Short mmCIF file of N, CA and C (backbone and C1' of nucleotides) in Angstrom, two decimals:
data_model
loop_
_atom_site.label_atom_id
_atom_site.label_comp_id
_atom_site.label_asym_id
_atom_site.label_seq_id
_atom_site.Cartn_x
_atom_site.Cartn_y
_atom_site.Cartn_z
N MET A 1 134.18 194.68 318.37
CA MET A 1 133.83 193.86 319.54
C MET A 1 134.67 194.24 320.73
N ASP A 2 135.95 194.51 320.47
CA ASP A 2 136.77 194.97 321.59
C ASP A 2 136.20 196.27 322.12
N ALA A 3 135.73 197.07 321.17
CA ALA A 3 135.16 198.35 321.58
C ALA A 3 133.97 198.11 322.50
N ALA A 4 133.17 197.11 322.12
CA ALA A 4 131.99 196.81 322.94
C ALA A 4 132.42 196.34 324.33
N ILE A 5 133.49 195.55 324.35
CA ILE A 5 133.97 195.05 325.65
C ILE A 5 134.49 196.21 326.49
N ASP A 6 135.25 197.09 325.84
CA ASP A 6 135.77 198.24 326.57
C ASP A 6 134.64 199.08 327.12
N MET A 7 133.62 199.28 326.26
CA MET A 7 132.51 200.10 326.67
C MET A 7 131.80 199.46 327.86
N ASP A 8 131.70 198.14 327.80
CA ASP A 8 131.03 197.43 328.88
C ASP A 8 131.83 197.57 330.17
N MET A 9 133.13 197.52 330.03
CA MET A 9 133.97 197.64 331.23
C MET A 9 133.82 199.03 331.82
N ASP A 10 133.70 200.01 330.94
CA ASP A 10 133.54 201.37 331.43
C ASP A 10 132.23 201.48 332.19
N SER A 11 131.22 200.85 331.64
CA SER A 11 129.91 200.90 332.28
C SER A 11 129.98 200.31 333.68
N GLN A 12 130.68 199.20 333.78
CA GLN A 12 130.76 198.54 335.09
C GLN A 12 131.59 199.38 336.05
N LYS A 13 132.58 200.05 335.48
CA LYS A 13 133.43 200.90 336.31
C LYS A 13 132.56 201.97 336.96
N GLN A 14 131.67 202.56 336.13
CA GLN A 14 130.78 203.59 336.65
C GLN A 14 129.76 202.96 337.57
N ALA A 15 129.32 201.78 337.18
CA ALA A 15 128.30 201.09 337.97
C ALA A 15 128.76 200.94 339.41
N SER A 16 129.99 200.58 339.60
CA SER A 16 130.48 200.39 340.97
C SER A 16 130.33 201.68 341.76
N ARG A 17 130.53 202.80 341.08
CA ARG A 17 130.41 204.10 341.75
C ARG A 17 128.95 204.46 341.93
N TRP A 18 128.18 204.18 340.87
CA TRP A 18 126.76 204.51 340.91
C TRP A 18 125.97 203.49 341.72
N GLN A 19 126.54 202.32 341.87
CA GLN A 19 125.87 201.27 342.63
C GLN A 19 125.48 201.77 344.01
N ARG A 20 126.39 202.46 344.65
CA ARG A 20 126.13 202.99 346.00
C ARG A 20 124.99 203.99 345.96
N ILE A 21 124.95 204.77 344.89
CA ILE A 21 123.89 205.76 344.75
C ILE A 21 122.54 205.07 344.62
N TYR A 22 122.48 204.07 343.75
CA TYR A 22 121.21 203.35 343.55
C TYR A 22 120.76 202.69 344.85
N ARG A 23 121.72 202.18 345.60
CA ARG A 23 121.38 201.50 346.85
C ARG A 23 120.68 202.47 347.81
N VAL A 24 121.17 203.69 347.87
CA VAL A 24 120.57 204.70 348.75
C VAL A 24 119.18 205.08 348.24
N VAL A 25 119.07 205.27 346.94
CA VAL A 25 117.77 205.67 346.37
C VAL A 25 116.71 204.61 346.65
N ARG A 26 117.13 203.35 346.61
CA ARG A 26 116.16 202.27 346.88
C ARG A 26 115.66 202.33 348.32
N ARG A 27 116.39 203.01 349.18
CA ARG A 27 115.96 203.09 350.59
C ARG A 27 114.92 204.17 350.83
N ILE A 28 114.72 205.06 349.86
CA ILE A 28 113.74 206.12 350.05
C ILE A 28 112.35 205.50 350.09
N PRO A 29 111.64 205.72 351.18
CA PRO A 29 110.29 205.14 351.35
C PRO A 29 109.28 205.66 350.34
N HIS A 30 108.29 204.88 350.12
CA HIS A 30 107.18 205.24 349.24
C HIS A 30 106.53 206.51 349.78
N GLY A 31 106.24 207.46 348.89
CA GLY A 31 105.60 208.69 349.34
C GLY A 31 106.55 209.70 349.96
N ARG A 32 107.85 209.46 349.84
CA ARG A 32 108.84 210.39 350.39
C ARG A 32 109.80 210.82 349.29
N VAL A 33 110.48 211.93 349.51
CA VAL A 33 111.45 212.42 348.53
C VAL A 33 112.77 212.76 349.20
N ALA A 34 113.85 212.74 348.45
CA ALA A 34 115.17 213.07 348.99
C ALA A 34 115.90 213.93 347.96
N SER A 35 116.78 214.79 348.43
CA SER A 35 117.50 215.65 347.49
C SER A 35 118.73 214.93 346.96
N TYR A 36 119.22 215.40 345.84
CA TYR A 36 120.41 214.80 345.24
C TYR A 36 121.56 214.86 346.23
N GLY A 37 121.67 215.99 346.90
CA GLY A 37 122.76 216.17 347.84
C GLY A 37 122.71 215.18 348.98
N LEU A 38 121.52 214.92 349.49
CA LEU A 38 121.38 213.98 350.59
C LEU A 38 121.75 212.57 350.13
N VAL A 39 121.28 212.21 348.96
CA VAL A 39 121.59 210.89 348.42
C VAL A 39 123.10 210.73 348.27
N ALA A 40 123.74 211.76 347.75
CA ALA A 40 125.19 211.72 347.55
C ALA A 40 125.89 211.52 348.89
N GLN A 41 125.44 212.25 349.88
CA GLN A 41 126.07 212.15 351.19
C GLN A 41 125.90 210.77 351.79
N LEU A 42 124.70 210.25 351.74
CA LEU A 42 124.43 208.93 352.29
C LEU A 42 125.16 207.83 351.52
N ALA A 43 125.48 208.13 350.26
CA ALA A 43 126.18 207.14 349.43
C ALA A 43 127.68 207.21 349.65
N GLY A 44 128.09 208.12 350.55
CA GLY A 44 129.52 208.25 350.82
C GLY A 44 130.23 209.07 349.76
N LEU A 45 129.47 209.92 349.05
CA LEU A 45 130.06 210.75 348.00
C LEU A 45 129.67 212.21 348.24
N PRO A 46 130.14 212.77 349.36
CA PRO A 46 129.79 214.15 349.70
C PRO A 46 130.16 215.14 348.62
N ARG A 47 129.34 216.17 348.46
CA ARG A 47 129.59 217.21 347.45
C ARG A 47 129.57 216.68 346.03
N GLN A 48 128.88 215.59 345.81
CA GLN A 48 128.82 215.06 344.45
C GLN A 48 127.37 214.86 344.03
N ALA A 49 126.55 215.83 344.38
CA ALA A 49 125.13 215.76 344.03
C ALA A 49 124.94 215.61 342.51
N ARG A 50 125.80 216.27 341.77
CA ARG A 50 125.66 216.21 340.30
C ARG A 50 125.85 214.80 339.80
N GLN A 51 126.71 214.06 340.46
CA GLN A 51 126.94 212.69 340.03
C GLN A 51 125.71 211.83 340.25
N VAL A 52 124.94 212.21 341.25
CA VAL A 52 123.70 211.46 341.50
C VAL A 52 122.77 211.66 340.31
N GLY A 53 122.71 212.88 339.84
CA GLY A 53 121.87 213.17 338.68
C GLY A 53 122.38 212.39 337.47
N TYR A 54 123.68 212.33 337.33
CA TYR A 54 124.30 211.59 336.24
C TYR A 54 123.92 210.12 336.31
N ALA A 55 124.04 209.58 337.50
CA ALA A 55 123.75 208.16 337.70
C ALA A 55 122.29 207.84 337.40
N LEU A 56 121.40 208.69 337.86
CA LEU A 56 119.99 208.44 337.63
C LEU A 56 119.64 208.58 336.15
N HIS A 57 120.33 209.51 335.50
CA HIS A 57 120.09 209.73 334.08
C HIS A 57 120.45 208.46 333.30
N ALA A 58 121.41 207.73 333.79
CA ALA A 58 121.88 206.52 333.11
C ALA A 58 120.99 205.31 333.38
N LEU A 59 120.02 205.48 334.27
CA LEU A 59 119.13 204.36 334.58
C LEU A 59 118.29 203.93 333.39
N LYS A 60 117.99 202.67 333.35
CA LYS A 60 117.15 202.15 332.27
C LYS A 60 115.80 201.80 332.86
N ARG A 61 114.83 201.65 331.96
CA ARG A 61 113.48 201.29 332.43
C ARG A 61 113.50 199.92 333.12
N GLY A 62 112.68 199.80 334.15
CA GLY A 62 112.60 198.52 334.85
C GLY A 62 113.78 198.28 335.76
N SER A 63 114.46 199.35 336.13
CA SER A 63 115.65 199.19 336.98
C SER A 63 115.28 198.97 338.44
N ARG A 64 114.02 199.12 338.78
CA ARG A 64 113.56 198.94 340.16
C ARG A 64 114.14 199.99 341.11
N VAL A 65 114.68 201.06 340.56
CA VAL A 65 115.20 202.15 341.39
C VAL A 65 114.18 203.29 341.34
N PRO A 66 113.63 203.67 342.50
CA PRO A 66 112.62 204.74 342.56
C PRO A 66 113.22 206.13 342.31
N TRP A 67 113.75 206.33 341.11
CA TRP A 67 114.40 207.60 340.75
C TRP A 67 113.48 208.81 340.91
N GLN A 68 112.17 208.58 340.80
CA GLN A 68 111.25 209.72 340.89
C GLN A 68 111.26 210.38 342.26
N ARG A 69 111.76 209.66 343.27
CA ARG A 69 111.78 210.24 344.63
C ARG A 69 112.97 211.14 344.88
N VAL A 70 113.80 211.34 343.88
CA VAL A 70 114.96 212.23 344.03
C VAL A 70 114.69 213.55 343.33
N ILE A 71 114.67 214.63 344.12
CA ILE A 71 114.43 215.96 343.56
C ILE A 71 115.50 216.89 344.09
N ASN A 72 115.52 218.13 343.64
CA ASN A 72 116.58 219.03 344.11
C ASN A 72 116.26 219.60 345.49
N ALA A 73 117.25 220.26 346.08
CA ALA A 73 117.13 220.76 347.45
C ALA A 73 116.05 221.82 347.62
N ARG A 74 115.55 222.37 346.51
CA ARG A 74 114.52 223.39 346.60
C ARG A 74 113.13 222.77 346.56
N GLY A 75 113.09 221.45 346.47
CA GLY A 75 111.79 220.78 346.43
C GLY A 75 111.19 220.74 345.04
N GLU A 76 112.00 221.05 344.04
CA GLU A 76 111.49 221.04 342.67
C GLU A 76 112.02 219.85 341.89
N ILE A 77 111.30 219.53 340.82
CA ILE A 77 111.76 218.46 339.94
C ILE A 77 112.73 219.13 338.99
N SER A 78 113.94 218.64 338.96
CA SER A 78 114.97 219.25 338.11
C SER A 78 114.63 219.13 336.63
N GLN A 79 114.95 220.17 335.90
CA GLN A 79 114.69 220.17 334.47
C GLN A 79 115.75 219.35 333.77
N ARG A 80 115.39 218.84 332.63
CA ARG A 80 116.33 218.02 331.88
C ARG A 80 116.01 218.12 330.40
N ALA A 81 116.71 217.38 329.59
CA ALA A 81 116.49 217.44 328.14
C ALA A 81 115.08 217.01 327.77
N GLU A 82 114.59 215.94 328.40
CA GLU A 82 113.26 215.43 328.10
C GLU A 82 112.21 215.97 329.06
N PRO A 83 111.43 216.98 328.66
CA PRO A 83 110.41 217.58 329.53
C PRO A 83 109.36 216.54 329.90
N GLU A 84 109.28 215.54 329.05
CA GLU A 84 108.29 214.48 329.24
C GLU A 84 108.57 213.71 330.53
N ALA A 85 109.82 213.40 330.73
CA ALA A 85 110.23 212.65 331.93
C ALA A 85 109.89 213.45 333.19
N GLU A 86 109.95 214.76 333.06
CA GLU A 86 109.67 215.62 334.20
C GLU A 86 108.21 215.46 334.63
N ARG A 87 107.33 215.43 333.64
CA ARG A 87 105.90 215.29 333.96
C ARG A 87 105.61 213.90 334.52
N LEU A 88 106.33 212.93 333.97
CA LEU A 88 106.16 211.55 334.44
C LEU A 88 106.55 211.46 335.91
N GLN A 89 107.67 212.10 336.24
CA GLN A 89 108.15 212.07 337.62
C GLN A 89 107.10 212.65 338.57
N ARG A 90 106.54 213.77 338.17
CA ARG A 90 105.53 214.40 339.03
C ARG A 90 104.30 213.50 339.17
N ALA A 91 103.90 212.90 338.07
CA ALA A 91 102.73 212.00 338.10
C ALA A 91 102.99 210.82 339.03
N LEU A 92 104.18 210.27 338.94
CA LEU A 92 104.52 209.12 339.79
C LEU A 92 104.48 209.51 341.26
N LEU A 93 105.05 210.68 341.57
CA LEU A 93 105.08 211.13 342.96
C LEU A 93 103.67 211.40 343.47
N GLU A 94 102.85 212.02 342.65
CA GLU A 94 101.49 212.33 343.08
C GLU A 94 100.71 211.05 343.33
N SER A 95 101.03 210.02 342.53
CA SER A 95 100.33 208.75 342.72
C SER A 95 100.76 208.11 344.03
N GLU A 96 101.89 208.58 344.58
CA GLU A 96 102.36 208.05 345.86
C GLU A 96 101.85 208.90 347.01
N GLY A 97 101.14 209.97 346.65
CA GLY A 97 100.60 210.83 347.69
C GLY A 97 101.39 212.10 347.95
N VAL A 98 102.45 212.32 347.20
CA VAL A 98 103.25 213.53 347.38
C VAL A 98 102.52 214.69 346.73
N ARG A 99 102.34 215.75 347.48
CA ARG A 99 101.61 216.92 346.97
C ARG A 99 102.55 218.01 346.47
N PHE A 100 102.08 218.75 345.48
CA PHE A 100 102.86 219.86 344.93
C PHE A 100 102.06 221.14 345.12
N ASP A 101 102.76 222.24 345.38
CA ASP A 101 102.05 223.51 345.54
C ASP A 101 101.85 224.15 344.17
N ALA A 102 101.27 225.35 344.18
CA ALA A 102 100.97 226.03 342.92
C ALA A 102 102.22 226.29 342.09
N ARG A 103 103.34 226.46 342.75
CA ARG A 103 104.59 226.74 342.04
C ARG A 103 105.30 225.46 341.59
N GLY A 104 104.63 224.33 341.82
CA GLY A 104 105.23 223.07 341.39
C GLY A 104 106.33 222.58 342.30
N ARG A 105 106.24 222.96 343.57
CA ARG A 105 107.27 222.50 344.51
C ARG A 105 106.66 221.60 345.58
N VAL A 106 107.49 220.70 346.09
CA VAL A 106 107.05 219.78 347.12
C VAL A 106 107.28 220.42 348.48
N GLU A 107 106.33 220.21 349.38
CA GLU A 107 106.48 220.74 350.73
C GLU A 107 107.45 219.84 351.48
N LEU A 108 108.73 220.20 351.43
CA LEU A 108 109.76 219.37 352.04
C LEU A 108 109.53 219.11 353.52
N ALA A 109 108.95 220.07 354.20
CA ALA A 109 108.70 219.90 355.63
C ALA A 109 107.84 218.67 355.91
N ARG A 110 107.04 218.30 354.92
CA ARG A 110 106.14 217.16 355.12
C ARG A 110 106.57 215.88 354.40
N PHE A 111 107.21 216.04 353.24
CA PHE A 111 107.54 214.85 352.44
C PHE A 111 109.02 214.48 352.35
N ALA A 112 109.89 215.30 352.93
CA ALA A 112 111.32 214.98 352.85
C ALA A 112 111.63 213.74 353.67
N TRP A 113 112.42 212.86 353.10
CA TRP A 113 112.82 211.62 353.79
C TRP A 113 113.89 211.97 354.81
N ARG A 114 113.68 211.52 356.03
CA ARG A 114 114.68 211.79 357.08
C ARG A 114 115.18 210.49 357.68
N PRO A 115 116.18 209.91 357.05
CA PRO A 115 116.74 208.64 357.52
C PRO A 115 117.37 208.80 358.89
N LYS A 116 117.21 207.75 359.71
CA LYS A 116 117.79 207.81 361.06
C LYS A 116 119.30 207.88 360.95
N ARG A 117 119.78 207.19 359.93
CA ARG A 117 121.23 207.21 359.71
C ARG A 117 121.48 206.63 358.36
P DG B 1 148.35 214.19 332.08
"O5'" DG B 1 147.65 215.20 331.03
"C5'" DG B 1 148.43 215.82 330.03
"C4'" DG B 1 147.64 216.98 329.51
"C3'" DG B 1 146.83 217.65 330.61
"O3'" DG B 1 146.76 219.04 330.33
"C1'" DG B 1 145.35 216.80 328.99
P DC B 2 146.33 220.02 331.53
"O5'" DC B 2 145.35 220.96 330.68
"C5'" DC B 2 145.78 221.47 329.42
"C4'" DC B 2 144.59 221.99 328.63
"C3'" DC B 2 143.67 222.88 329.47
"O3'" DC B 2 143.17 223.94 328.65
"C1'" DC B 2 142.46 221.00 328.68
P DA B 3 142.17 225.03 329.28
"O5'" DA B 3 140.79 224.53 328.67
"C5'" DA B 3 140.61 224.48 327.25
"C4'" DA B 3 139.13 224.29 326.92
"C3'" DA B 3 138.20 225.16 327.77
"O3'" DA B 3 137.11 225.61 326.97
"C1'" DA B 3 137.73 222.87 328.19
P DA B 4 135.87 226.39 327.64
"O5'" DA B 4 134.72 225.28 327.53
"C5'" DA B 4 134.51 224.61 326.29
"C4'" DA B 4 133.39 223.58 326.43
"C3'" DA B 4 132.14 224.14 327.12
"O3'" DA B 4 130.98 223.61 326.47
"C1'" DA B 4 132.96 222.28 328.34
P DT B 5 129.55 224.05 327.00
"O5'" DT B 5 129.13 222.77 327.86
"C5'" DT B 5 129.24 221.47 327.28
"C4'" DT B 5 128.59 220.44 328.17
"C3'" DT B 5 127.34 220.95 328.91
"O3'" DT B 5 126.34 219.95 328.87
"C1'" DT B 5 128.89 220.07 330.45
P DG B 6 124.83 220.39 329.07
"O5'" DG B 6 124.51 219.59 330.41
"C5'" DG B 6 124.64 218.19 330.45
"C4'" DG B 6 124.52 217.71 331.89
"C3'" DG B 6 123.39 218.40 332.67
"O3'" DG B 6 122.65 217.44 333.43
"C1'" DG B 6 125.43 218.66 333.81
P DA B 7 121.35 216.97 332.71
"O5'" DA B 7 120.43 216.66 333.97
"C5'" DA B 7 119.41 217.55 334.32
"C4'" DA B 7 118.92 217.22 335.71
"C3'" DA B 7 120.03 216.89 336.71
"O3'" DA B 7 119.75 217.51 337.94
"C1'" DA B 7 118.45 215.15 336.67
P DC B 8 120.27 219.05 338.20
"O5'" DC B 8 121.20 218.92 339.46
"C5'" DC B 8 121.19 217.78 340.30
"C4'" DC B 8 121.87 218.13 341.61
"C3'" DC B 8 121.06 219.07 342.50
"O3'" DC B 8 121.24 218.69 343.87
"C1'" DC B 8 123.10 220.07 341.99
P DG B 9 120.57 219.55 345.04
"O5'" DG B 9 121.77 220.49 345.51
"C5'" DG B 9 122.95 219.90 346.05
"C4'" DG B 9 123.72 220.90 346.89
"C3'" DG B 9 122.85 221.70 347.85
"O3'" DG B 9 123.59 221.95 349.04
"C1'" DG B 9 123.87 223.18 346.32
P DC B 10 122.90 222.63 350.32
"O5'" DC B 10 123.78 223.95 350.51
"C5'" DC B 10 125.20 223.86 350.45
"C4'" DC B 10 125.80 225.24 350.47
"C3'" DC B 10 125.07 226.19 351.43
"O3'" DC B 10 126.02 226.97 352.12
"C1'" DC B 10 125.01 227.07 349.23
P DT B 11 125.48 228.08 353.16
"O5'" DT B 11 125.84 229.44 352.40
"C5'" DT B 11 127.00 229.49 351.56
"C4'" DT B 11 127.19 230.90 351.03
"C3'" DT B 11 126.64 232.00 351.95
"O3'" DT B 11 127.53 233.11 351.94
"C1'" DT B 11 125.53 232.08 349.85
P DC B 12 127.18 234.39 352.86
"O5'" DC B 12 126.83 235.48 351.75
"C5'" DC B 12 127.61 235.53 350.54
"C4'" DC B 12 126.94 236.49 349.56
"C3'" DC B 12 126.39 237.76 350.21
"O3'" DC B 12 126.68 238.89 349.40
"C1'" DC B 12 124.68 236.64 349.01
P DT B 13 126.22 240.37 349.91
"O5'" DT B 13 125.04 240.68 348.89
"C5'" DT B 13 125.20 240.36 347.50
"C4'" DT B 13 123.97 240.80 346.72
"C3'" DT B 13 123.30 242.06 347.25
"O3'" DT B 13 122.82 242.84 346.16
"C1'" DT B 13 121.74 240.30 347.24
P DC C 1 109.69 231.05 352.30
"O5'" DC C 1 109.85 232.27 351.26
"C5'" DC C 1 108.72 232.94 350.69
"C4'" DC C 1 109.14 233.60 349.39
"C3'" DC C 1 109.87 232.63 348.44
"O3'" DC C 1 109.54 232.97 347.10
"C1'" DC C 1 111.31 234.40 348.98
P DA C 2 109.69 231.85 345.98
"O5'" DA C 2 110.39 232.69 344.81
"C5'" DA C 2 109.91 233.99 344.50
"C4'" DA C 2 110.96 234.73 343.69
"C3'" DA C 2 111.64 233.83 342.67
"O3'" DA C 2 111.85 234.57 341.48
"C1'" DA C 2 113.27 234.71 344.16
P DG C 3 112.35 233.79 340.21
"O5'" DG C 3 113.79 234.44 339.99
"C5'" DG C 3 113.93 235.86 340.05
"C4'" DG C 3 115.39 236.23 340.02
"C3'" DG C 3 116.23 235.41 339.04
"O3'" DG C 3 117.06 236.28 338.29
"C1'" DG C 3 117.19 235.28 341.20
P DA C 4 118.12 235.70 337.23
"O5'" DA C 4 119.48 235.98 338.02
"C5'" DA C 4 119.71 237.26 338.61
"C4'" DA C 4 121.14 237.34 339.11
"C3'" DA C 4 122.16 236.70 338.16
"O3'" DA C 4 123.34 237.50 338.15
"C1'" DA C 4 122.19 235.57 340.25
P DG C 5 124.65 236.95 337.33
"O5'" DG C 5 125.53 236.30 338.49
"C5'" DG C 5 125.56 236.90 339.78
"C4'" DG C 5 126.65 236.28 340.63
"C3'" DG C 5 127.78 235.64 339.83
"O3'" DG C 5 129.02 235.89 340.51
"C1'" DG C 5 126.74 233.98 341.17
P DC C 6 130.38 235.36 339.82
"O5'" DC C 6 130.69 234.09 340.76
"C5'" DC C 6 130.74 234.30 342.17
"C4'" DC C 6 131.03 233.00 342.88
"C3'" DC C 6 132.16 232.17 342.26
"O3'" DC C 6 133.00 231.67 343.29
"C1'" DC C 6 130.22 230.86 342.42
P DG C 7 134.18 230.67 342.88
"O5'" DG C 7 133.67 229.30 343.50
"C5'" DG C 7 133.18 229.30 344.84
"C4'" DG C 7 132.81 227.87 345.25
"C3'" DG C 7 133.85 226.84 344.84
"O3'" DG C 7 134.01 225.89 345.89
"C1'" DG C 7 131.77 226.28 343.90
P DC C 8 135.27 224.87 345.78
"O5'" DC C 8 134.52 223.47 345.90
"C5'" DC C 8 133.28 223.29 345.32
"C4'" DC C 8 132.88 221.83 345.32
"C3'" DC C 8 133.99 220.92 344.77
"O3'" DC C 8 133.93 219.63 345.33
"C1'" DC C 8 132.17 221.07 343.22
P DC C 9 135.22 218.69 345.29
"O5'" DC C 9 134.78 217.46 344.38
"C5'" DC C 9 133.45 217.29 343.98
"C4'" DC C 9 133.37 216.33 342.79
"C3'" DC C 9 134.69 215.86 342.20
"O3'" DC C 9 134.50 214.59 341.63
"C1'" DC C 9 133.54 217.04 340.57
P DA C 10 135.73 213.61 341.35
"O5'" DA C 10 135.11 212.59 340.28
"C5'" DA C 10 133.93 211.86 340.62
"C4'" DA C 10 133.08 211.65 339.38
"C3'" DA C 10 133.77 210.87 338.26
"O3'" DA C 10 132.83 210.03 337.64
"C1'" DA C 10 133.16 213.03 337.47
P DT C 11 133.31 209.08 336.45
"O5'" DT C 11 132.73 209.81 335.17
"C5'" DT C 11 131.35 210.19 335.16
"C4'" DT C 11 130.99 210.85 333.84
"C3'" DT C 11 131.54 210.14 332.60
"O3'" DT C 11 130.53 210.14 331.59
"C1'" DT C 11 132.24 212.39 332.62
P DT C 12 130.81 209.32 330.23
"O5'" DT C 12 131.05 210.48 329.15
"C5'" DT C 12 130.41 211.73 329.31
"C4'" DT C 12 130.73 212.65 328.13
"C3'" DT C 12 131.31 212.03 326.87
"O3'" DT C 12 130.74 212.68 325.73
"C1'" DT C 12 132.82 213.62 327.70
P DG C 13 131.07 212.19 324.25
"O5'" DG C 13 131.91 213.39 323.63
"C5'" DG C 13 131.33 214.69 323.57
"C4'" DG C 13 132.33 215.69 323.00
"C3'" DG C 13 133.04 215.17 321.74
"O3'" DG C 13 133.26 216.26 320.83
"C1'" DG C 13 134.64 215.64 323.42
#
DNA sequence: GCAATGACGCTCT
DNA sequence: CAGAGCGCCATTG
């Protein structure tokens, strides 16, 4: 039980760091995408794009965080252990109107989120 | 505490 | 424009 408590505390410790990341991701408008690097920067964690991926990976279903709108700087859906999640992400984005080219990349010039600040 | 890992990014070729 | 290489940094074993 102590172990469970410790584990929970660790989770919250990370949550405080990831909390900022989730807050930024929630700001991404419907039908728009943002890169991990941009999210990291807006979350006040410059040069920590990888941590954004880590944080999103830790998300649970029903988290209300539009994780599907976060892709890499090349406009591609990043690969991961579960190829299934990758297809789901693309399906979700397409249902929002985001288009993919033949190479499976998003036209960033048209769909990249450009926050005023 | 060191070494490996990862939903990444930028530069150079 | 595509691929390879190197850099970054918190988390994990």
